[in-house]
Coordinates of N, CA, C and O in Angstrom, one line a residue:
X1 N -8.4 7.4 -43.6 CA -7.2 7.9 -43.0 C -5.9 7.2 -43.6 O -6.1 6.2 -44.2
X2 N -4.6 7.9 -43.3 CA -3.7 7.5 -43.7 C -3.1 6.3 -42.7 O -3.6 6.6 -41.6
X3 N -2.5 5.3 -42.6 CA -1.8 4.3 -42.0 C -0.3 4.2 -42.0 O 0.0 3.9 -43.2
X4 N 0.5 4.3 -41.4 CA 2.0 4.5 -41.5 C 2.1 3.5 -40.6 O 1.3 3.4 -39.7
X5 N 3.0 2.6 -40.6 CA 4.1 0.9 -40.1 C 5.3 1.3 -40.0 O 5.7 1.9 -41.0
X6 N 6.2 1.3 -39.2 CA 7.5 2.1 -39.3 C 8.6 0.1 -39.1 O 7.9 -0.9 -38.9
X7 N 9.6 0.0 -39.2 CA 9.7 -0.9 -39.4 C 11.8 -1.0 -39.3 O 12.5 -0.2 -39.9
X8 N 12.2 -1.8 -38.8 CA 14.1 -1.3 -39.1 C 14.4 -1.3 -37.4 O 15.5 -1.8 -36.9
X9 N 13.5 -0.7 -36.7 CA 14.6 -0.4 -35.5 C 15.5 -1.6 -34.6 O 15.5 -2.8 -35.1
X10 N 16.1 -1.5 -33.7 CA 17.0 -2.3 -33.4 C 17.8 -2.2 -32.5 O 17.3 -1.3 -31.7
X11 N 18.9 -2.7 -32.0 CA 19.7 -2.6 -31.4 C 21.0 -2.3 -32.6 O 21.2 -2.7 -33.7
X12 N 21.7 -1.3 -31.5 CA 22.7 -1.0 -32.7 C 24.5 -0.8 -31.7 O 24.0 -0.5 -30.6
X13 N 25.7 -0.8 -31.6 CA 26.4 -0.7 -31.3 C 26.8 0.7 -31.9 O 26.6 0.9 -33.1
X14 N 27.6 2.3 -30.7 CA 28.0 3.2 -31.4 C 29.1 2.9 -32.3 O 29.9 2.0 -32.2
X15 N 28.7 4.1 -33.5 CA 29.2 3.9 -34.7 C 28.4 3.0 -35.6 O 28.5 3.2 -36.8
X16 N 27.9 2.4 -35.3 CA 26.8 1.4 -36.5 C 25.6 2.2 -37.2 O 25.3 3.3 -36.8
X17 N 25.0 1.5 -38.0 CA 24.2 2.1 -38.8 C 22.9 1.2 -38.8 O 23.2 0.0 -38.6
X18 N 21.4 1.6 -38.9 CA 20.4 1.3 -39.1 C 19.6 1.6 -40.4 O 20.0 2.5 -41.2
X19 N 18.7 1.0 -40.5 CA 17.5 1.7 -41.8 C 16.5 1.4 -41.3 O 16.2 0.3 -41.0
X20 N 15.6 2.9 -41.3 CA 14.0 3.0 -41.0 C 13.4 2.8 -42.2 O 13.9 3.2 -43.3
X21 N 12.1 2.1 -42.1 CA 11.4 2.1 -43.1 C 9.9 2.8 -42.6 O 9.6 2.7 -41.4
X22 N 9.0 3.5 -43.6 CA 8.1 3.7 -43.1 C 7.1 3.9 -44.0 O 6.7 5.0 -44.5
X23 N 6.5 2.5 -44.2 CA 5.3 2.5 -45.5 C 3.9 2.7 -45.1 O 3.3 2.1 -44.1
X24 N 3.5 3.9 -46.2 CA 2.1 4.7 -46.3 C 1.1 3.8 -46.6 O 1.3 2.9 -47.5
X25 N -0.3 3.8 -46.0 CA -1.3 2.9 -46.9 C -2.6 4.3 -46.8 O -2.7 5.3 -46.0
X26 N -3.3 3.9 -48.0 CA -4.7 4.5 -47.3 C -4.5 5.6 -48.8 O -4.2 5.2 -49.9
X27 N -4.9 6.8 -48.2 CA -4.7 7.8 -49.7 C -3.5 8.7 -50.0 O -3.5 9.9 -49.9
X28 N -2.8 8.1 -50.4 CA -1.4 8.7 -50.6 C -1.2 9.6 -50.9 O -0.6 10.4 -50.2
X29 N -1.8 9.9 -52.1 CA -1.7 9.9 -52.9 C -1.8 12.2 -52.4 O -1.2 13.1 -52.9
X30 N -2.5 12.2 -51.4 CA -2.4 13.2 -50.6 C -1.5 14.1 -49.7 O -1.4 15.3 -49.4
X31 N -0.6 12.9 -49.4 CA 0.5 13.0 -48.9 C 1.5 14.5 -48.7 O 2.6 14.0 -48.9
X32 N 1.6 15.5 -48.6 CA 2.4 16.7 -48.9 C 3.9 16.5 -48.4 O 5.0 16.9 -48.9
X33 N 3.6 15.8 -47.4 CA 4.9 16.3 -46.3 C 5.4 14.5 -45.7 O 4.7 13.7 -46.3
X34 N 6.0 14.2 -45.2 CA 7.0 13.0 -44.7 C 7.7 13.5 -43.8 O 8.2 14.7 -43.9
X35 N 7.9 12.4 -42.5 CA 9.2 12.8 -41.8 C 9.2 11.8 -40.4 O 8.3 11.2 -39.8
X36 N 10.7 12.0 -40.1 CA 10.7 11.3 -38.8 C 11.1 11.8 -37.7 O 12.1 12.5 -37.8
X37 N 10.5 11.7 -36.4 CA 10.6 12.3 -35.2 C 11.2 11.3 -34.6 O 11.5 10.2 -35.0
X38 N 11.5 12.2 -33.1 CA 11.8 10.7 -32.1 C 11.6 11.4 -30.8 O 11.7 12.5 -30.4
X39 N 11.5 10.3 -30.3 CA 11.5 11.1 -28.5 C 12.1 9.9 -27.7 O 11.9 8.6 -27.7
X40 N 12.8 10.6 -27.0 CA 13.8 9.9 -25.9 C 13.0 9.6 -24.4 O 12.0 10.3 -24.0
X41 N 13.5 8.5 -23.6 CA 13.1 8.8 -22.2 C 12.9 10.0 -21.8 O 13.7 10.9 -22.2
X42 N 11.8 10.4 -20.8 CA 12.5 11.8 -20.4 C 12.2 13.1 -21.5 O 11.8 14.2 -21.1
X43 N 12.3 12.9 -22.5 CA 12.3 14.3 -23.5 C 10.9 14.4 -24.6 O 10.0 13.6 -25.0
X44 N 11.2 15.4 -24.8 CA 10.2 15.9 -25.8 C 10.6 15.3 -27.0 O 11.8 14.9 -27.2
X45 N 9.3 15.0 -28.1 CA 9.5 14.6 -28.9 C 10.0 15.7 -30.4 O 9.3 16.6 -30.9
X46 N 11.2 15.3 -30.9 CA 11.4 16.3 -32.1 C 11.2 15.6 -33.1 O 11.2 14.3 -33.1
X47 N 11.1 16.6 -34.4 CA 11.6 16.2 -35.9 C 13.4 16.0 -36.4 O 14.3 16.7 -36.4
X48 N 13.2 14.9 -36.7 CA 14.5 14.8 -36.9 C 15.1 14.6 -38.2 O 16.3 14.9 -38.4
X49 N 13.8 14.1 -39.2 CA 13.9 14.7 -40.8 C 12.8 14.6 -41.4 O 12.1 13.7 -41.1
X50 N 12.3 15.7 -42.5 CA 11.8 15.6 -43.2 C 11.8 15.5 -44.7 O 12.9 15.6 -45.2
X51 N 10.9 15.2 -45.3 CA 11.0 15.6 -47.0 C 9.7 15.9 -47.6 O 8.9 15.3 -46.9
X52 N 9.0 16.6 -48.8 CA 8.1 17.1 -49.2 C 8.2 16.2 -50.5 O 9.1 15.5 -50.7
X53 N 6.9 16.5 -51.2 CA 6.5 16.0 -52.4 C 8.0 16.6 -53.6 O 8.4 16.0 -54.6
X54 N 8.4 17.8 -53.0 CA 9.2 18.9 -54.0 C 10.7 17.8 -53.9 O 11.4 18.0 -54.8
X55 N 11.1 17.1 -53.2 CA 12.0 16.5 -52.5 C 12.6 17.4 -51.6 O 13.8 17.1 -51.6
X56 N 12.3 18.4 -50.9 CA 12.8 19.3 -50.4 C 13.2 18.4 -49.0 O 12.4 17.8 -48.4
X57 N 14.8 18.6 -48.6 CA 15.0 17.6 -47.1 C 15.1 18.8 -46.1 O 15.5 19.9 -46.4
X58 N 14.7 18.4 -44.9 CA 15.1 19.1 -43.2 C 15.7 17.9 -42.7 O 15.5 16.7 -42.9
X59 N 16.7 18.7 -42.0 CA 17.8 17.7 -41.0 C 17.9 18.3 -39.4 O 18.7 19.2 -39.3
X60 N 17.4 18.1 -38.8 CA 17.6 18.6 -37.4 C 19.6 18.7 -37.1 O 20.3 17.8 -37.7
X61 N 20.4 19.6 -36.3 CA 21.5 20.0 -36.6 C 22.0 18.6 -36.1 O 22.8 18.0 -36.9
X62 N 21.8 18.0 -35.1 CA 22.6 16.9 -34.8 C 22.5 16.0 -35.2 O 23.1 15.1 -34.5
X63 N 21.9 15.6 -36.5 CA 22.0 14.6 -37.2 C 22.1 15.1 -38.5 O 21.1 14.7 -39.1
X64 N 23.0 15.8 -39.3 CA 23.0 16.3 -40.1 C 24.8 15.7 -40.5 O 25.7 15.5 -39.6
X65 N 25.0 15.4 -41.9 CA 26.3 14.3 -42.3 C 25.9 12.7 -41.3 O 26.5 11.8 -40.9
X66 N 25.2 12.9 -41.3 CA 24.6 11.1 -40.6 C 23.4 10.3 -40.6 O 23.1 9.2 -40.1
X67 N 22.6 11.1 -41.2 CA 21.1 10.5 -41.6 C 20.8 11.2 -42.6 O 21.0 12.4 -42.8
X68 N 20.4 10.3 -43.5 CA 19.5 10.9 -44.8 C 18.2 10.3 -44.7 O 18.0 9.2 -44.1
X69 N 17.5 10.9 -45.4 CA 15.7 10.8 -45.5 C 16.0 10.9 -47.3 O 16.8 11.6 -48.0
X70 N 15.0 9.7 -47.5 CA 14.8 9.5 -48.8 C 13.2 8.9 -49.0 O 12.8 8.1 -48.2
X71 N 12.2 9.3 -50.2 CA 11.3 8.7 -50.7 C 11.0 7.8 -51.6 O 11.5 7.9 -52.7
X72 N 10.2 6.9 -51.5 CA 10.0 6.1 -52.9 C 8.6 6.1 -53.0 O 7.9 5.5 -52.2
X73 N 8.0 7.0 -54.0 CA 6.9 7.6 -53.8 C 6.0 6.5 -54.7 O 4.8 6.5 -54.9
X74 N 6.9 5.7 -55.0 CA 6.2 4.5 -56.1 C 5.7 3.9 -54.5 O 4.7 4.1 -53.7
X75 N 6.8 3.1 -54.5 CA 6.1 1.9 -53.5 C 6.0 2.6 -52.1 O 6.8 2.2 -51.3
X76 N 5.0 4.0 -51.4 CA 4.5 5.0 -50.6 C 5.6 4.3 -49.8 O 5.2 3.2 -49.4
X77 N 6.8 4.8 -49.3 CA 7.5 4.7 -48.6 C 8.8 5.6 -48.1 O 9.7 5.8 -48.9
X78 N 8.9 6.0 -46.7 CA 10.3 6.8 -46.8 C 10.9 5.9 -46.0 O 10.6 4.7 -45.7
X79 N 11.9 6.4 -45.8 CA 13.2 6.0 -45.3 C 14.1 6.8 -44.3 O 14.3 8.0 -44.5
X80 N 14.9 6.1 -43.2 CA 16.0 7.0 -42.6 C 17.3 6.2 -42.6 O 17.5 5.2 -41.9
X81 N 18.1 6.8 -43.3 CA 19.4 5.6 -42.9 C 19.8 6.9 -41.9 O 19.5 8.1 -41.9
X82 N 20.5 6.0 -41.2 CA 21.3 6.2 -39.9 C 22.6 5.8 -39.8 O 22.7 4.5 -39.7
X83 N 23.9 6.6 -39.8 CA 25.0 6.2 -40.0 C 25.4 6.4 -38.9 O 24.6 7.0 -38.3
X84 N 26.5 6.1 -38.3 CA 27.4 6.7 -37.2 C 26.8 6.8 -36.3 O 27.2 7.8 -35.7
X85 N 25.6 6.2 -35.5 CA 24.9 6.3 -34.2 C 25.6 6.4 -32.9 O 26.5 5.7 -32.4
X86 N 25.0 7.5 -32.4 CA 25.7 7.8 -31.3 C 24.1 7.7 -30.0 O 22.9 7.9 -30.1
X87 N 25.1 7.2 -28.7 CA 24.0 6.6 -28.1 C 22.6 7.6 -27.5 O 21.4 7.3 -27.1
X88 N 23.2 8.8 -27.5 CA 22.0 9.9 -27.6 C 21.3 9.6 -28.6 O 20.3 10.2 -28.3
X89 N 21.0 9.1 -29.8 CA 20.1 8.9 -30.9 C 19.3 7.8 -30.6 O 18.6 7.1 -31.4
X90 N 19.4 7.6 -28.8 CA 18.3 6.3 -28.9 C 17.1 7.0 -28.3 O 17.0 7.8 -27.4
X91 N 16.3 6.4 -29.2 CA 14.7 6.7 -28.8 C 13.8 5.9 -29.6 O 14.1 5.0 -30.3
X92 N 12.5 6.2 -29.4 CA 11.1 5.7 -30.4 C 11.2 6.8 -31.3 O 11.4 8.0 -31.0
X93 N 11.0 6.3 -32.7 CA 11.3 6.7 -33.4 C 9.5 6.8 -34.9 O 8.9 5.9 -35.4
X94 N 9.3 8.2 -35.0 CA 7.8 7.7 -35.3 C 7.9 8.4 -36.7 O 8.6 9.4 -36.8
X95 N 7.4 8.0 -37.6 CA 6.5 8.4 -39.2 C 5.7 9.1 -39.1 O 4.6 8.8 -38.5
X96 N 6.0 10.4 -39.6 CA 4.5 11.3 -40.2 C 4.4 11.6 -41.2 O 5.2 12.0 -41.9
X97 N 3.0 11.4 -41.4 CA 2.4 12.0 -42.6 C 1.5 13.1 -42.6 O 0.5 13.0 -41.9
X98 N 1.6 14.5 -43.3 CA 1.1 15.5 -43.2 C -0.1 15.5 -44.7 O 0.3 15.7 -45.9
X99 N -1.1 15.4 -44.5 CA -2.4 15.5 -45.6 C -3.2 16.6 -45.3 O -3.7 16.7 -44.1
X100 N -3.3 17.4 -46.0 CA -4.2 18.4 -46.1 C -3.9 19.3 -44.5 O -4.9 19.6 -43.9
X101 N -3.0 19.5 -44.2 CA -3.3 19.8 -42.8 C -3.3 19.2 -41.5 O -3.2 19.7 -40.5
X102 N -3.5 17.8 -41.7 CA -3.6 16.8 -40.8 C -2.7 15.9 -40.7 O -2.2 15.2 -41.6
X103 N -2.3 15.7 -39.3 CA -1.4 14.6 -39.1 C -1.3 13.2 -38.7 O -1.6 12.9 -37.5
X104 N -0.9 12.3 -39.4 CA -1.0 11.0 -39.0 C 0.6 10.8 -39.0 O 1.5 11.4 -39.6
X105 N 0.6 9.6 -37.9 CA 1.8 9.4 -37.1 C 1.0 7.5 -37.2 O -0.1 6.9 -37.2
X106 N 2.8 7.0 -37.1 CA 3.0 5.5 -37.3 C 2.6 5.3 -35.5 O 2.1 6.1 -34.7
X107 N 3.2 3.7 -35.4 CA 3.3 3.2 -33.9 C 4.6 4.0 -33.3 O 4.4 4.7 -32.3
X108 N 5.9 3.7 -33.9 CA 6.6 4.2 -33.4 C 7.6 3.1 -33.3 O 7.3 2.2 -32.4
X109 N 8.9 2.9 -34.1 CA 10.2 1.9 -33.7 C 10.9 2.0 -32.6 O 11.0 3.2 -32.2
X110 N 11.6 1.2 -31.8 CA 12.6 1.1 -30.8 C 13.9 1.4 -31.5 O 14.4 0.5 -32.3
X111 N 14.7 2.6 -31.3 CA 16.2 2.3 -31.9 C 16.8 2.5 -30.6 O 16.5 3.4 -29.8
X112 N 18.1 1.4 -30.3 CA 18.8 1.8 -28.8 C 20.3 1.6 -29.3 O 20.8 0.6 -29.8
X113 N 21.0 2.8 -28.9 CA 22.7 2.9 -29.2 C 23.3 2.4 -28.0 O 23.2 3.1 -27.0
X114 N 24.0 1.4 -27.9 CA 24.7 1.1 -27.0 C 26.2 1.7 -27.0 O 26.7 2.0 -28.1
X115 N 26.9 1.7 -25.9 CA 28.2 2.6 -25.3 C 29.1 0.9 -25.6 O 30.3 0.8 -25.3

């Protein structure tokens, strides 16, 4: 199986910025798809970006001019910077990896936006 570590989260003050890390182990090399979810107290969990082998990115609308999703397909790893956090963006925040159809998902980061 694939293994995903997510890694970055934090406490952050609105308007501040974070970086998710979220390194692959196992057979990468399979990998099609990347992305990060989150779920809030209370809420369902969404996608909030993705990216493909093609580098193809998805941005969910409300984080869209404020987070980018980037790959480093050398050292199996993505990324979410987080700019401008607003305190609705606090949640667990989780890594997926999509193989052949199948999904593997990290533990899951703490990010919390304070007012």
């Amino acid at each position: 199986q694939v293994q995903l570590v997510e890694s970055g989260g934090g406490l952050v003050q609105t308007g501040g910025s974070l970086r998710l890390s979220c390194l692959a182990s196992g057979d990468t090399l399979c990998i099609s798809a990347m992305g990060w979810h989150r779920q809030a107290p209370g809420k369902e969990r969404e996608l909030v970006a993705a990216t493909t082998n093609g580098d193809s990115t998805y941005y969910v609308d409300s984080v869209k001019g404020r987070f980018t999703i980037s790959r480093d397909t050398a050292k199996n790893t993505v990324y979410l910077q987080m700019n401008s956090l607003k305190p609705e963006d606090t949640a667990v925040y989780y890594c997926r990896a999509i193989v052949r159809l199948r999904t593997y998902w990290g533990q899951g980061t703490q990010v919390t936006v304070s007012s």
